[in-house]
mmCIF file of the C-alpha atoms, coordinates in Angstrom:
data_MODEL
# 
_entry.id   MODEL 
# 
loop_
_atom_site.group_PDB 
_atom_site.id 
_atom_site.type_symbol 
_atom_site.label_atom_id 
_atom_site.label_alt_id 
_atom_site.label_comp_id 
_atom_site.label_asym_id 
_atom_site.label_entity_id 
_atom_site.label_seq_id 
_atom_site.pdbx_PDB_ins_code 
_atom_site.Cartn_x 
_atom_site.Cartn_y 
_atom_site.Cartn_z 
_atom_site.occupancy 
_atom_site.B_iso_or_equiv 
_atom_site.pdbx_formal_charge 
_atom_site.auth_seq_id 
_atom_site.auth_comp_id 
_atom_site.auth_asym_id 
_atom_site.auth_atom_id 
_atom_site.pdbx_PDB_model_num 
ATOM 1  C CA . GLN A 1 1  ? -170.311 -183.600 47.309 1.00 0.00 ? 1  GLN A CA 1 
ATOM 2  C CA . ASP A 1 2  ? -167.015 -181.847 48.083 1.00 0.00 ? 2  ASP A CA 1 
ATOM 3  C CA . VAL A 1 3  ? -165.842 -182.307 44.515 1.00 0.00 ? 3  VAL A CA 1 
ATOM 4  C CA . THR A 1 4  ? -169.078 -180.996 43.147 1.00 0.00 ? 4  THR A CA 1 
ATOM 5  C CA . GLY A 1 5  ? -168.823 -177.933 45.344 1.00 0.00 ? 5  GLY A CA 1 
ATOM 6  C CA . LEU A 1 6  ? -165.256 -177.343 44.220 1.00 0.00 ? 6  LEU A CA 1 
ATOM 7  C CA . LYS A 1 7  ? -166.274 -177.656 40.580 1.00 0.00 ? 7  LYS A CA 1 
ATOM 8  C CA . GLN A 1 8  ? -168.982 -175.038 41.102 1.00 0.00 ? 8  GLN A CA 1 
ATOM 9  C CA . ASP A 1 9  ? -166.528 -172.770 42.818 1.00 0.00 ? 9  ASP A CA 1 
ATOM 10 C CA . VAL A 1 10 ? -163.993 -173.130 39.990 1.00 0.00 ? 10 VAL A CA 1 
ATOM 11 C CA . THR A 1 11 ? -166.738 -172.409 37.419 1.00 0.00 ? 11 THR A CA 1 
ATOM 12 C CA . GLY A 1 12 ? -167.666 -169.281 39.359 1.00 0.00 ? 12 GLY A CA 1 
ATOM 13 C CA . LEU A 1 13 ? -164.061 -168.191 39.509 1.00 0.00 ? 13 LEU A CA 1 
ATOM 14 C CA . LYS A 1 14 ? -163.662 -168.731 35.754 1.00 0.00 ? 14 LYS A CA 1 
ATOM 15 C CA . GLN A 1 15 ? -166.671 -166.517 35.126 1.00 0.00 ? 15 GLN A CA 1 
ATOM 16 C CA . ASP A 1 16 ? -165.285 -163.835 37.434 1.00 0.00 ? 16 ASP A CA 1 
ATOM 17 C CA . VAL A 1 17 ? -161.926 -163.901 35.700 1.00 0.00 ? 17 VAL A CA 1 
ATOM 18 C CA . THR A 1 18 ? -163.587 -163.641 32.265 1.00 0.00 ? 18 THR A CA 1 
ATOM 19 C CA . GLU A 1 19 ? -165.617 -160.653 33.451 1.00 0.00 ? 19 GLU A CA 1 
ATOM 20 C CA . LEU A 1 20 ? -162.473 -159.014 34.877 1.00 0.00 ? 20 LEU A CA 1 
ATOM 21 C CA . LYS A 1 21 ? -160.638 -159.546 31.587 1.00 0.00 ? 21 LYS A CA 1 
ATOM 22 C CA . ASP A 1 22 ? -163.468 -157.890 29.691 1.00 0.00 ? 22 ASP A CA 1 
ATOM 23 C CA . ARG A 1 23 ? -163.468 -154.930 32.081 1.00 0.00 ? 23 ARG A CA 1 
ATOM 24 C CA . VAL A 1 24 ? -159.687 -154.538 31.873 1.00 0.00 ? 24 VAL A CA 1 
ATOM 25 C CA . THR A 1 25 ? -159.887 -154.629 28.067 1.00 0.00 ? 25 THR A CA 1 
ATOM 26 C CA . LYS A 1 26 ? -162.513 -151.900 28.115 1.00 0.00 ? 26 LYS A CA 1 
ATOM 27 C CA . ILE A 1 27 ? -160.399 -149.786 30.446 1.00 0.00 ? 27 ILE A CA 1 
ATOM 28 C CA . GLU A 1 28 ? -157.318 -150.240 28.239 1.00 0.00 ? 28 GLU A CA 1 
ATOM 29 C CA . ILE A 1 29 ? -159.259 -149.173 25.151 1.00 0.00 ? 29 ILE A CA 1 
ATOM 30 C CA . LYS A 1 30 ? -160.604 -146.145 26.907 1.00 0.00 ? 30 LYS A CA 1 
ATOM 31 C CA . LEU A 1 31 ? -157.150 -145.168 28.092 1.00 0.00 ? 31 LEU A CA 1 
ATOM 32 C CA . GLU A 1 32 ? -155.657 -145.581 24.632 1.00 0.00 ? 32 GLU A CA 1 
ATOM 33 C CA . ASN A 1 33 ? -158.401 -143.699 22.811 1.00 0.00 ? 33 ASN A CA 1 
ATOM 34 C CA . ASP A 1 34 ? -159.749 -141.076 25.202 1.00 0.00 ? 34 ASP A CA 1 
ATOM 35 C CA . VAL A 1 35 ? -157.237 -140.381 27.936 1.00 0.00 ? 35 VAL A CA 1 
ATOM 36 C CA . ALA A 1 36 ? -154.117 -140.489 25.787 1.00 0.00 ? 36 ALA A CA 1 
ATOM 37 C CA . GLN A 1 37 ? -155.604 -138.035 23.303 1.00 0.00 ? 37 GLN A CA 1 
ATOM 38 C CA . LYS A 1 38 ? -156.699 -135.639 26.067 1.00 0.00 ? 38 LYS A CA 1 
ATOM 39 C CA . ILE A 1 39 ? -153.226 -135.745 27.639 1.00 0.00 ? 39 ILE A CA 1 
ATOM 40 C CA . SER A 1 40 ? -151.681 -135.033 24.249 1.00 0.00 ? 40 SER A CA 1 
ATOM 41 C CA . VAL A 1 41 ? -153.992 -132.020 23.761 1.00 0.00 ? 41 VAL A CA 1 
ATOM 42 C CA . LEU A 1 42 ? -153.190 -130.735 27.237 1.00 0.00 ? 42 LEU A CA 1 
ATOM 43 C CA . PHE A 1 43 ? -149.472 -131.066 26.570 1.00 0.00 ? 43 PHE A CA 1 
ATOM 44 C CA . ASP A 1 44 ? -149.820 -129.189 23.273 1.00 0.00 ? 44 ASP A CA 1 
ATOM 45 C CA . GLY A 1 45 ? -151.679 -126.409 25.041 1.00 0.00 ? 45 GLY A CA 1 
ATOM 46 C CA . TRP A 1 46 ? -149.031 -126.218 27.778 1.00 0.00 ? 46 TRP A CA 1 
ATOM 47 C CA . GLN A 1 47 ? -146.290 -126.117 25.171 1.00 0.00 ? 47 GLN A CA 1 
ATOM 48 C CA . GLN A 1 48 ? -148.029 -123.268 23.282 1.00 0.00 ? 48 GLN A CA 1 
ATOM 49 C CA . HIS A 1 49 ? -148.483 -121.388 26.546 1.00 0.00 ? 49 HIS A CA 1 
ATOM 50 C CA . ASN A 1 50 ? -144.842 -121.918 27.459 1.00 0.00 ? 50 ASN A CA 1 
ATOM 51 C CA . ASP A 1 51 ? -143.728 -120.644 24.001 1.00 0.00 ? 51 ASP A CA 1 
ATOM 52 C CA . GLN A 1 52 ? -145.907 -117.577 24.405 1.00 0.00 ? 52 GLN A CA 1 
ATOM 53 C CA . LEU A 1 53 ? -144.417 -116.855 27.823 1.00 0.00 ? 53 LEU A CA 1 
ATOM 54 C CA . ASP A 1 54 ? -140.907 -117.165 26.332 1.00 0.00 ? 54 ASP A CA 1 
ATOM 55 C CA . ARG A 1 55 ? -141.801 -114.619 23.622 1.00 0.00 ? 55 ARG A CA 1 
ATOM 56 C CA . ILE A 1 56 ? -143.294 -112.246 26.198 1.00 0.00 ? 56 ILE A CA 1 
ATOM 57 C CA . GLU A 1 57 ? -140.220 -112.594 28.387 1.00 0.00 ? 57 GLU A CA 1 
ATOM 58 C CA . ALA A 1 58 ? -137.928 -111.763 25.429 1.00 0.00 ? 58 ALA A CA 1 
ATOM 59 C CA . LYS A 1 59 ? -139.974 -108.630 24.619 1.00 0.00 ? 59 LYS A CA 1 
ATOM 60 C CA . VAL A 1 60 ? -140.030 -107.490 28.220 1.00 0.00 ? 60 VAL A CA 1 
ATOM 61 C CA . SER A 1 61 ? -136.289 -108.012 28.430 1.00 0.00 ? 61 SER A CA 1 
ATOM 62 C CA . ARG A 1 62 ? -135.775 -105.835 25.318 1.00 0.00 ? 62 ARG A CA 1 
ATOM 63 C CA . HIS A 1 63 ? -137.959 -103.113 26.788 1.00 0.00 ? 63 HIS A CA 1 
ATOM 64 C CA . GLU A 1 64 ? -136.041 -103.257 30.070 1.00 0.00 ? 64 GLU A CA 1 
ATOM 65 C CA . GLU A 1 65 ? -132.802 -102.800 28.177 1.00 0.00 ? 65 GLU A CA 1 
ATOM 66 C CA . LEU A 1 66 ? -134.193 -99.753  26.295 1.00 0.00 ? 66 LEU A CA 1 
ATOM 67 C CA . ILE A 1 67 ? -135.472 -98.227  29.559 1.00 0.00 ? 67 ILE A CA 1 
ATOM 68 C CA . VAL A 1 68 ? -132.162 -98.730  31.270 1.00 0.00 ? 68 VAL A CA 1 
ATOM 69 C CA . LYS A 1 69 ? -130.314 -97.103  28.345 1.00 0.00 ? 69 LYS A CA 1 
ATOM 70 C CA . ARG A 1 70 ? -132.637 -94.116  28.315 1.00 0.00 ? 70 ARG A CA 1 
ATOM 71 C CA . VAL A 1 71 ? -132.360 -93.586  32.077 1.00 0.00 ? 71 VAL A CA 1 
ATOM 72 C CA . LYS A 1 72 ? -128.547 -93.526  31.925 1.00 0.00 ? 72 LYS A CA 1 
# 
């Protein structure tokens, strides 16, 4: 009886492990396909925003220089 009970427990554990493997595989696929692409898009947007801020900063700096020259 003890051995039969252990066999049933092991069979249940094997099923649980198989289910967990399937779930992990689904999560990995979702991460690779969905999340990675979204992170890439967010990074591209951040980089464009950062580039735009750099251009604005350069223009403001030029204007500041012109203003300072005119005031003197």
